Amino acid sequence: MSYTAPLTDMRFALDHIAGLPALASLPAYEAAEADVVTAVLEEAAKLAENVFAPLNRVGDEDGAKIENGVVRTSPGFPDAYRQFREGGWNSVPVSAEMGGGGLPWAVAIAVQEMLSSANMAITLCPILTQGGIEALLAHGSDMQKERYLPKLISGEWTATMNLTEPQAGSDVGALRTKAEPQDDGSYRITGTKIFISFGDHDMAENIVHLVLARLPGAPAGTKGISLFLVPKFLVNEDGSLGAQNDLRPVSLEHKMGIHGSPTCVMSFGDQGGATGWMIGPENGGMRCMFTMMNNARLAVGLQGLSVAERAWQQARAFAQERRQGRAAGGSADQASPIIDHPDVRRMLLLMKSQTEAMRALIYLNAGCIDRAHHAGSEAERAEAQALVDLLTPVSKAWCTDLGVEIASLGVQVHGGMGYVEETGAAQYYRDARIAPIYEGTNGIQALDLMTRKLPLQGGGVVQALLAQIRADCAALSGRDEAAFGDIHRHLQPAVEALDKVTRAVLQGLSGDIAGTIGGATPFLRMMGTVLGGWLLAKSAIAAREADPQGDRAFTRAKVETARFYATQVLSQAPGMAPAVLEGAESLASFDTDLLVA
Amino acid sequence: MSYTAPLTDMRFALDHIAGLPALASLPAYEAAEADVVTAVLEEAAKLAENVFAPLNRVGDEDGAKIENGVVRTSPGFPDAYRQFREGGWNSVPVSAEMGGGGLPWAVAIAVQEMLSSANMAITLCPILTQGGIEALLAHGSDMQKERYLPKLISGEWTATMNLTEPQAGSDVGALRTKAEPQDDGSYRITGTKIFISFGDHDMAENIVHLVLARLPGAPAGTKGISLFLVPKFLVNEDGSLGAQNDLRPVSLEHKMGIHGSPTCVMSFGDQGGATGWMIGPENGGMRCMFTMMNNARLAVGLQGLSVAERAWQQARAFAQERRQGRAAGGSADQASPIIDHPDVRRMLLLMKSQTEAMRALIYLNAGCIDRAHHAGSEAERAEAQALVDLLTPVSKAWCTDLGVEIASLGVQVHGGMGYVEETGAAQYYRDARIAPIYEGTNGIQALDLMTRKLPLQGGGVVQALLAQIRADCAALSGRDEAAFGDIHRHLQPAVEALDKVTRAVLQGLSGDIAGTIGGATPFLRMMGTVLGGWLLAKSAIAAREADPQGDRAFTRAKVETARFYATQVLSQAPGMAPAVLEGAESLASFDTDLLVA
C-alpha cells in the first residue's frame, strides 16, 4: 500500500507534452528553471510518500466525524496538513509577488497528482482553497484581497465552495439561499448548503466559505445569483480573528468513499444571519463560480489520474508477488507470478497505458492554462485559452470515468483479495467513484463539451486540434519500426472518424438539438480515447527522438505502451461513432411513459 | 429502495427465449404447466419483495459477525431463510421423486433472479446448497444421498464449497488440505480454507461442507484432488444430529460488499482431524467440483443480472422523482424530472437494455440446461449440452462485468445522492463487484471460453450458434419498420465480425497460443455483446409477432430497447476485433522487466 511518485513519467510529460522548457522561458515563470522543478518535484514526492500516503487508509477507516457541532478530521490529518502548509505547497502556482512559488500550473498539477495519489481525501481541502484564491484574485475587492488572500495563499486558512442545495444540484440556478444587504455594506446570509467538502475541520484556524446566494428581488435562475465571502470567524481590521460567524456544520454525509474528507451539510444564519461580503458584481455569481470551478474541474480530472496511478502501482506490486499456476515458459518447480499470465498482463497494461494517457492530457491542459495566462502574445494566449476551454471537460470526465475503470481493474487483478478491505484496492474503487459526480457530473461535462466548446470559433478550435493530431500522425508514418506502424494504423482512422463525427454533431446542433445532445457522453468518450492515443503516440515519438538507439527501458516502454493502447483501446474509437450519432431516435421514441411502463 | 419483480419481462424471456412451452411438454417437466409457473413466479415475487428485499440494507449495515467462534447473521436473516425454506423454494428445480418441485432450471433461475435482486447476500446461501445437491446427485454414494440429500433439498441443512486456500485461488491444483483414510472408511481432514461463503451461520441446523483435499501420496496438481463431505455436525444412523465435527470458522473477511454473507476462514482438524467421507472416486475431485461449479457459474452470472435489475429500478424511480433544470418541452413553471433529460435517459436505457439482454442470455442458458438433461433424443440433449458449455462462461463473465457497470451507472444517475449510502445505489455498486471475481475470475472464464469451449467439435458449436443468429438476422430484414432496419444494420456486421474473429482465434490457438490467449477477455466481451444484441433482436421479433398491431407498450418498448442496444452497444462490437487479435505483440514485447521498470 505504499506509494512511489512516478517522477520519471511525470517529468517526461511536463517536458514533452506540457512544454515546460518553453514555459520556463516566459518572464512570469522565470522561477521554473529545470533544476528548481526537479527539486520541487522531489520534495513533493517525499511529502506524498512519507506523510500523506500512510494516512490514506487511516482516513478511510477512521474518517472525519462531527462531535458537538465541530468536525474532527482523521488522526494525523491536522499534522499532515501542517507539514503541507509549512512546506509552502499551497502556493506553488501563485505568483511570487503574491507570496507564492511563481511556478507554472503544470508543475503545480504534478505536485497535486502526487498528493492526490497519496491521499485523495485530504488533498481535496487545498484544491478547494485554490478555487477560493482564484475567485478572489479575479473578482475580489482590494480589501477582500488584502484581508483574506495572504492567509489563503499560505494555507493558514482554507476555502470552500458552497453551491449545492437539496433542490439545486446540477441546476445551480434553483438555489434559494438568501443574502440581505446591511447598512454597513455586509450581507446577512441564510440558507442550507449540502455536499460541502471540508465545510468544517480542525486543520486550519479559519475557513473562508464562498457562498452562492440570492439578493432580494434577484431574477430567477442563474441570472440572479451572487457570490459571497462568509468566513467561519470574522476577521478584525488588524487581521486577527474575531467572533464566530453564524454558520455551522449540521451533519456529515455517510459516503461510500473518501471518508477522510468531511462532506458537510452547512447551515447559514440559524441565529439571524451569517455575515458575508459580496464578491464581484450583483447577480454576477455564476461568472465568479466558473472561475472557481474551471481549475477545480481539471483538479478533479487529476483525481481520476491520481487514483488510477495508485491502483496501478498496487496491482503491479501484487501481480509480481502473487504466484498462481504456471505461465508459458514458467518454472516447473514453482508457481508463476501472476504478472506472467497474459490476461493479468493485459489488465496491467490497460491500467498503465490509460494512466499515462490521462497524465499526458491533464498536463497538456495545465500547460495550456499557463500559456493562456502568460504567453508572449495576445494571439498565443487566446489560442491557448481556447484549447483550455475545449480540453477541460474532457480532462474532467474522461479521466474520472477511467479512474473508476482502472480502480476496478485493480480490484480484479487482486482476485478475492481485491474484495477485502485490507489490501487497499477496494478503497481506490470506492474513492474513485465520487470524481465522475462532483464539480459538475460527467454528463454535464459532456454537454458543456458538445454544446459550448465544440462550436467555439465555428468549430475552429477543435479543427485546430485535429490538425495537430494529423501532423503527429504523419510523423509516425515516417518511422519504419513496426510499433510505430501499428500506432499509425489505428491513429489515422481514429482521427478521421473523430473529425467526421465532430462535423456531424455541429450540424446536428443546428437542427435536432435534443436528439444530438443524447450523444454527448459517447462523444466525449470518443474524443478522450482519441486524444489519449494521440498523446501516447506523441510521447513515443518524443521518447524515441531523445534516445536515437531506442534501447533505454523507458523508451521501449513508452513505444510499447503507445502500441498497446493503439491496438487495444484507440482501435475501438471509430466504432463509437454510431453511439454518438444514432441514439436520437431511440431516445425520442422512448418517451417517459414507455420507459417506466 | 423497494423492489418489484419484473414478472412481465421474466415471463416473456422464459416463454420466448428459454422455450418454456416446449420444456413443459417434456415428461420430466410435466409440472411446468403455464398457470403453475405463473403461480410459482407470483409467490416467489412476494417472498422477494416483502421478505428478502427489506433486509438488503440491514444486511449491509449490520453484517454477519463472528462471536465466540460462531457466526451470527444479520437481524432478520434467520427468519427470512425460514420462510424461504418453508415455502419449498430451495427445491424448485429438483425432481418430484427427490422431493422437489420438478420445475425446469429456467423457472428456478427466474425465482433466483428475484431473490438475488432482493437480497444478493442471503441468496448466496441457497445457491451454494444447490451446488452441493448437484454434486451429491451426480457423484454421491447411495448412503450419502440417503443421509444428506433430503435435508439439503428441503433446505433444513445448507452446503458450502471449500476450494480456496491462501496459496490456491484460481490455481485449485495448488491446494494442500489433507485427507487421511481411516479404518472405518471415513477420512480425517486437516487444513485451512479461505473465502468460504456461509461457512458458518445460524440459519440452519447443520452445514454440509464439500471440501477438496489430497489423499496421502496423491499426484501433484489437479489430478491429485478428491472431494469430501464434511458435516458441521455428524449425522447419526437415524438421521439425528450427533457430535460437532472438528471444524470451525476462524474469522470473517472484512469485505467491500455483500456484508450479509459471512465469508469465513475455515479451519478443519484443529483437534486432530475433521471426519469426512469421500464423494466420487479417489483423485476425482476436480470433476465433482465442476459439477458443483457449473450451475454455480450461471447463478453468479445471474447475480450480475439481479443487481443490475435492482440498480435500474432504483435509478428509474429516482429519475422520475428528482427534478433539476428544464428539459426540452418541459414546463416553464417547474423543474423537469431528470428522466426527461437526454443524457439521463441514455443512462437509463443503457441500464434497461443491457439488463434485458442479460436476462435473455441467462434464461436461454438455463433452458439449454433443461434440454441437456431431459430433451427427447440423445442428439438434442448433446446439442443442448454443447451450448451450455459454450454459453456458461459468457453468462458468468459478461453478465457480472455488466452488473458492475450498470450499478455504476445507477450511482451516476443519482448524482451526489448516489455516493451517500442512504439511497442504496452505492450498496449495489459495492455488492456487484464480487461477482466478476468469485466462482472463477472473469479472466478464467474468458480462458475457458477461448481455449476449451470454442474448439468444441472443431468450432462446430460456435458455428451452429452463429447460424442461429444469422437466421434471426434474416428475419429482421424481412420487416419494413425502421427500428428493425436499424437493428439489422448493426446485427449483421456484428455477427460477421464475430465469425471472422472466432476463426482467427481458432487458428491462433493452433499456433501462438500465448499470444492468442491475451485476447481472451476482449473476445468474451465481444461475444457477449453480440449475443445480447441477437437476443434482444429475437425478443423484438417475438414481441412483434405476438402483437401484430405493435401498439402495446410492452411491444413498443421491446422493439425500441433492441434498437437502442443495437445503435449504442452492439454497434461497437466489430470495433472490438483488433483488441482481440492484435494484443499479442504488445503483451510479448512487454516482458515483466519492462513492465515494472
Short mmCIF file of C-alpha atoms in Angstrom, two decimals, chain B residues 286-535:
data_model
loop_
_atom_site.label_atom_id
_atom_site.label_comp_id
_atom_site.label_asym_id
_atom_site.label_seq_id
_atom_site.Cartn_x
_atom_site.Cartn_y
_atom_site.Cartn_z
CA MET B 286 -11.99 -31.83 -9.98
CA ARG B 287 -14.75 -33.49 -11.94
CA CYS B 288 -17.07 -33.33 -8.94
CA MET B 289 -16.07 -29.73 -8.41
CA PHE B 290 -17.01 -28.82 -11.95
CA THR B 291 -20.42 -30.38 -11.36
CA MET B 292 -20.83 -28.11 -8.37
CA MET B 293 -19.44 -25.10 -10.14
CA ASN B 294 -21.15 -25.28 -13.47
CA ASN B 295 -24.57 -24.23 -12.35
CA ALA B 296 -22.96 -22.02 -9.73
CA ARG B 297 -21.30 -20.08 -12.54
CA LEU B 298 -24.66 -19.50 -14.11
CA ALA B 299 -26.01 -18.48 -10.71
CA VAL B 300 -23.21 -15.94 -10.31
CA GLY B 301 -23.82 -14.59 -13.80
CA LEU B 302 -27.40 -14.26 -12.65
CA GLN B 303 -26.21 -12.14 -9.71
CA GLY B 304 -24.86 -9.68 -12.28
CA LEU B 305 -28.32 -9.53 -13.86
CA SER B 306 -30.05 -9.35 -10.49
CA VAL B 307 -28.06 -6.46 -9.10
CA ALA B 308 -28.38 -4.65 -12.44
CA GLU B 309 -32.18 -5.03 -12.34
CA ARG B 310 -32.29 -3.66 -8.80
CA ALA B 311 -29.99 -0.75 -9.68
CA TRP B 312 -32.05 0.02 -12.78
CA GLN B 313 -35.34 0.01 -10.86
CA GLN B 314 -33.93 2.37 -8.30
CA ALA B 315 -32.32 4.71 -10.82
CA ARG B 316 -35.56 4.85 -12.79
CA ALA B 317 -37.57 5.70 -9.71
CA PHE B 318 -35.08 8.36 -8.67
CA ALA B 319 -35.03 9.86 -12.16
CA GLN B 320 -38.81 10.18 -12.12
CA GLU B 321 -38.85 11.93 -8.76
CA ARG B 322 -35.77 14.10 -8.88
CA ARG B 323 -36.31 17.42 -10.63
CA GLN B 324 -33.47 19.52 -11.99
CA GLY B 325 -33.32 22.05 -14.79
CA ARG B 326 -35.68 22.24 -17.69
CA ALA B 327 -35.71 19.61 -20.39
CA ALA B 328 -36.76 20.36 -23.96
CA GLY B 329 -40.54 20.66 -23.98
CA GLY B 330 -40.65 20.78 -20.18
CA SER B 331 -42.87 23.01 -18.12
CA ALA B 332 -41.68 26.57 -17.64
CA ASP B 333 -43.06 26.68 -14.11
CA GLN B 334 -41.36 23.70 -12.65
CA ALA B 335 -38.07 21.90 -12.99
CA SER B 336 -38.26 18.75 -15.14
CA PRO B 337 -37.85 15.26 -13.75
CA ILE B 338 -34.33 14.30 -14.73
CA ILE B 339 -35.68 11.29 -16.66
CA ASP B 340 -36.62 13.86 -19.31
CA HIS B 341 -33.00 14.92 -19.89
CA PRO B 342 -31.47 13.06 -22.85
CA ASP B 343 -28.24 12.11 -21.07
CA VAL B 344 -30.10 10.66 -18.10
CA ARG B 345 -32.42 8.79 -20.42
CA ARG B 346 -29.38 7.43 -22.25
CA MET B 347 -28.00 6.09 -18.96
CA LEU B 348 -31.35 4.56 -18.05
CA LEU B 349 -31.67 2.90 -21.44
CA LEU B 350 -28.16 1.51 -21.17
CA MET B 351 -29.24 0.01 -17.86
CA LYS B 352 -32.56 -1.30 -19.15
CA SER B 353 -31.38 -2.68 -22.48
CA GLN B 354 -28.32 -4.44 -21.11
CA THR B 355 -30.29 -5.84 -18.19
CA GLU B 356 -32.86 -7.33 -20.53
CA ALA B 357 -30.10 -8.66 -22.79
CA MET B 358 -28.50 -10.38 -19.79
CA ARG B 359 -31.83 -11.85 -18.74
CA ALA B 360 -32.33 -13.30 -22.19
CA LEU B 361 -28.87 -14.87 -22.19
CA ILE B 362 -29.13 -16.34 -18.70
CA TYR B 363 -32.60 -17.74 -19.30
CA LEU B 364 -31.51 -19.19 -22.64
CA ASN B 365 -28.57 -20.81 -20.88
CA ALA B 366 -30.87 -22.24 -18.22
CA GLY B 367 -33.30 -23.56 -20.80
CA CYS B 368 -30.40 -25.32 -22.50
CA ILE B 369 -29.50 -26.97 -19.20
CA ASP B 370 -33.04 -28.33 -19.04
CA ARG B 371 -32.87 -29.62 -22.60
CA ALA B 372 -29.45 -31.11 -21.96
CA HIS B 373 -30.96 -33.15 -19.15
CA HIS B 374 -34.36 -34.05 -20.48
CA ALA B 375 -34.80 -33.41 -24.19
CA GLY B 376 -36.42 -36.25 -26.11
CA SER B 377 -33.41 -37.51 -28.03
CA GLU B 378 -29.78 -38.07 -27.28
CA ALA B 379 -28.85 -35.79 -30.17
CA GLU B 380 -30.97 -32.95 -28.80
CA ARG B 381 -29.50 -33.41 -25.35
CA ALA B 382 -25.96 -33.40 -26.70
CA GLU B 383 -26.62 -30.31 -28.76
CA ALA B 384 -28.10 -28.52 -25.78
CA GLN B 385 -25.21 -29.55 -23.53
CA ALA B 386 -22.70 -28.21 -26.04
CA LEU B 387 -24.49 -24.89 -25.99
CA VAL B 388 -24.50 -24.90 -22.18
CA ASP B 389 -20.75 -25.45 -22.25
CA LEU B 390 -20.25 -22.60 -24.66
CA LEU B 391 -22.62 -20.11 -23.06
CA THR B 392 -21.86 -20.61 -19.37
CA PRO B 393 -18.55 -18.69 -19.26
CA VAL B 394 -20.18 -15.87 -21.23
CA SER B 395 -23.16 -15.80 -18.87
CA LYS B 396 -20.84 -15.68 -15.89
CA ALA B 397 -18.31 -13.11 -17.06
CA TRP B 398 -20.23 -10.83 -19.37
CA CYS B 399 -23.18 -10.52 -17.00
CA THR B 400 -21.04 -9.87 -13.94
CA ASP B 401 -18.95 -7.25 -15.73
CA LEU B 402 -22.15 -5.57 -16.86
CA GLY B 403 -23.57 -5.87 -13.35
CA VAL B 404 -20.72 -3.68 -12.12
CA GLU B 405 -21.09 -1.22 -14.98
CA ILE B 406 -24.84 -0.93 -14.58
CA ALA B 407 -24.58 -0.48 -10.83
CA SER B 408 -22.06 2.28 -11.55
CA LEU B 409 -24.50 3.92 -13.97
CA GLY B 410 -27.09 3.72 -11.20
CA VAL B 411 -24.79 5.67 -8.90
CA GLN B 412 -24.25 8.25 -11.64
CA VAL B 413 -27.97 8.75 -12.29
CA HIS B 414 -28.33 9.63 -8.60
CA GLY B 415 -25.59 12.29 -8.76
CA GLY B 416 -24.29 13.20 -5.32
CA MET B 417 -27.04 11.15 -3.71
CA GLY B 418 -25.55 8.07 -5.35
CA TYR B 419 -22.36 8.47 -3.39
CA VAL B 420 -24.02 8.56 0.01
CA GLU B 421 -25.04 5.24 1.42
CA GLU B 422 -28.60 6.17 2.30
CA THR B 423 -30.01 5.62 -1.19
CA GLY B 424 -28.79 2.06 -1.68
CA ALA B 425 -27.24 2.81 -5.11
CA ALA B 426 -23.79 2.67 -3.53
CA GLN B 427 -24.52 -0.72 -1.98
CA TYR B 428 -25.32 -2.22 -5.38
CA TYR B 429 -22.03 -0.85 -6.72
CA ARG B 430 -20.13 -2.45 -3.83
CA ASP B 431 -22.12 -5.70 -3.82
CA ALA B 432 -21.86 -6.16 -7.58
CA ARG B 433 -18.07 -6.03 -7.54
CA ILE B 434 -17.60 -9.52 -6.07
CA ALA B 435 -19.33 -11.32 -8.92
CA PRO B 436 -16.55 -10.89 -11.54
CA ILE B 437 -14.17 -12.43 -9.00
CA TYR B 438 -15.71 -15.49 -7.37
CA GLU B 439 -16.67 -18.83 -8.92
CA GLY B 440 -13.67 -18.44 -11.25
CA THR B 441 -12.50 -14.93 -12.08
CA ASN B 442 -13.75 -13.48 -15.32
CA GLY B 443 -10.25 -13.90 -16.75
CA ILE B 444 -10.54 -17.63 -16.06
CA GLN B 445 -13.96 -17.67 -17.71
CA ALA B 446 -12.51 -16.00 -20.79
CA LEU B 447 -9.73 -18.57 -21.00
CA ASP B 448 -12.29 -21.34 -20.57
CA LEU B 449 -14.38 -19.91 -23.38
CA MET B 450 -11.47 -19.42 -25.74
CA THR B 451 -9.33 -22.45 -25.09
CA ARG B 452 -11.89 -25.13 -24.11
CA LYS B 453 -15.28 -24.10 -25.46
CA LEU B 454 -14.54 -22.51 -28.83
CA PRO B 455 -12.64 -25.60 -30.01
CA LEU B 456 -15.59 -27.88 -29.11
CA GLN B 457 -16.43 -30.03 -32.13
CA GLY B 458 -13.70 -28.26 -34.08
CA GLY B 459 -15.53 -24.95 -33.76
CA GLY B 460 -18.82 -26.54 -34.72
CA VAL B 461 -20.68 -25.46 -31.60
CA VAL B 462 -19.96 -21.79 -32.06
CA GLN B 463 -20.70 -22.10 -35.79
CA ALA B 464 -24.10 -23.59 -35.02
CA LEU B 465 -24.80 -20.66 -32.74
CA LEU B 466 -23.70 -18.17 -35.38
CA ALA B 467 -26.05 -19.87 -37.83
CA GLN B 468 -28.95 -19.28 -35.44
CA ILE B 469 -28.01 -15.62 -35.17
CA ARG B 470 -27.81 -15.29 -38.94
CA ALA B 471 -31.27 -16.85 -39.29
CA ASP B 472 -32.78 -14.31 -36.89
CA CYS B 473 -30.87 -11.57 -38.63
CA ALA B 474 -32.50 -12.60 -41.88
CA ALA B 475 -35.90 -12.50 -40.18
CA LEU B 476 -35.20 -8.89 -39.21
CA SER B 477 -34.57 -7.85 -42.75
CA GLY B 478 -37.98 -9.13 -43.77
CA ARG B 479 -39.67 -6.40 -41.71
CA ASP B 480 -40.13 -2.99 -43.14
CA GLU B 481 -40.22 -0.95 -39.93
CA ALA B 482 -37.37 1.46 -39.41
CA ALA B 483 -36.49 0.09 -35.99
CA PHE B 484 -35.96 -3.40 -37.33
CA GLY B 485 -33.88 -1.97 -40.14
CA ASP B 486 -31.63 -0.27 -37.59
CA ILE B 487 -31.28 -3.48 -35.61
CA HIS B 488 -30.44 -5.46 -38.73
CA ARG B 489 -27.96 -2.86 -39.89
CA HIS B 490 -25.89 -3.42 -36.73
CA LEU B 491 -26.52 -7.10 -36.05
CA GLN B 492 -25.44 -8.23 -39.48
CA PRO B 493 -21.88 -6.81 -39.41
CA ALA B 494 -21.56 -7.78 -35.75
CA VAL B 495 -22.20 -11.46 -36.39
CA GLU B 496 -19.88 -11.45 -39.38
CA ALA B 497 -17.16 -9.78 -37.30
CA LEU B 498 -17.64 -12.33 -34.55
CA ASP B 499 -17.40 -15.14 -37.06
CA LYS B 500 -14.20 -13.73 -38.51
CA VAL B 501 -12.62 -13.22 -35.11
CA THR B 502 -13.67 -16.69 -33.97
CA ARG B 503 -11.97 -18.28 -36.96
CA ALA B 504 -8.84 -16.23 -36.40
CA VAL B 505 -8.76 -17.22 -32.73
CA LEU B 506 -9.15 -20.91 -33.54
CA GLN B 507 -6.31 -20.63 -35.98
CA GLY B 508 -4.22 -18.73 -33.43
CA LEU B 509 -4.75 -21.44 -30.83
CA SER B 510 -3.03 -23.91 -33.13
CA GLY B 511 -0.03 -21.60 -33.36
CA ASP B 512 0.96 -18.77 -30.98
CA ILE B 513 -1.11 -19.84 -28.01
CA ALA B 514 0.37 -17.39 -25.51
CA GLY B 515 -0.25 -14.51 -27.91
CA THR B 516 -3.77 -15.63 -28.71
CA ILE B 517 -5.00 -16.10 -25.14
CA GLY B 518 -4.05 -12.50 -24.35
CA GLY B 519 -7.17 -11.65 -26.34
CA ALA B 520 -9.47 -13.94 -24.36
CA THR B 521 -11.15 -11.23 -22.29
CA PRO B 522 -11.93 -8.86 -25.18
CA PHE B 523 -13.15 -11.89 -27.12
CA LEU B 524 -15.60 -12.83 -24.40
CA ARG B 525 -16.79 -9.24 -24.23
CA MET B 526 -17.30 -9.16 -27.97
CA MET B 527 -19.22 -12.42 -27.90
CA GLY B 528 -21.42 -11.29 -25.02
CA THR B 529 -22.13 -8.02 -26.79
CA VAL B 530 -23.20 -9.79 -29.97
CA LEU B 531 -25.26 -12.41 -28.16
CA GLY B 532 -27.01 -9.65 -26.25
CA GLY B 533 -27.86 -7.85 -29.48
CA TRP B 534 -29.09 -11.04 -31.05
CA LEU B 535 -31.32 -11.98 -28.12
#
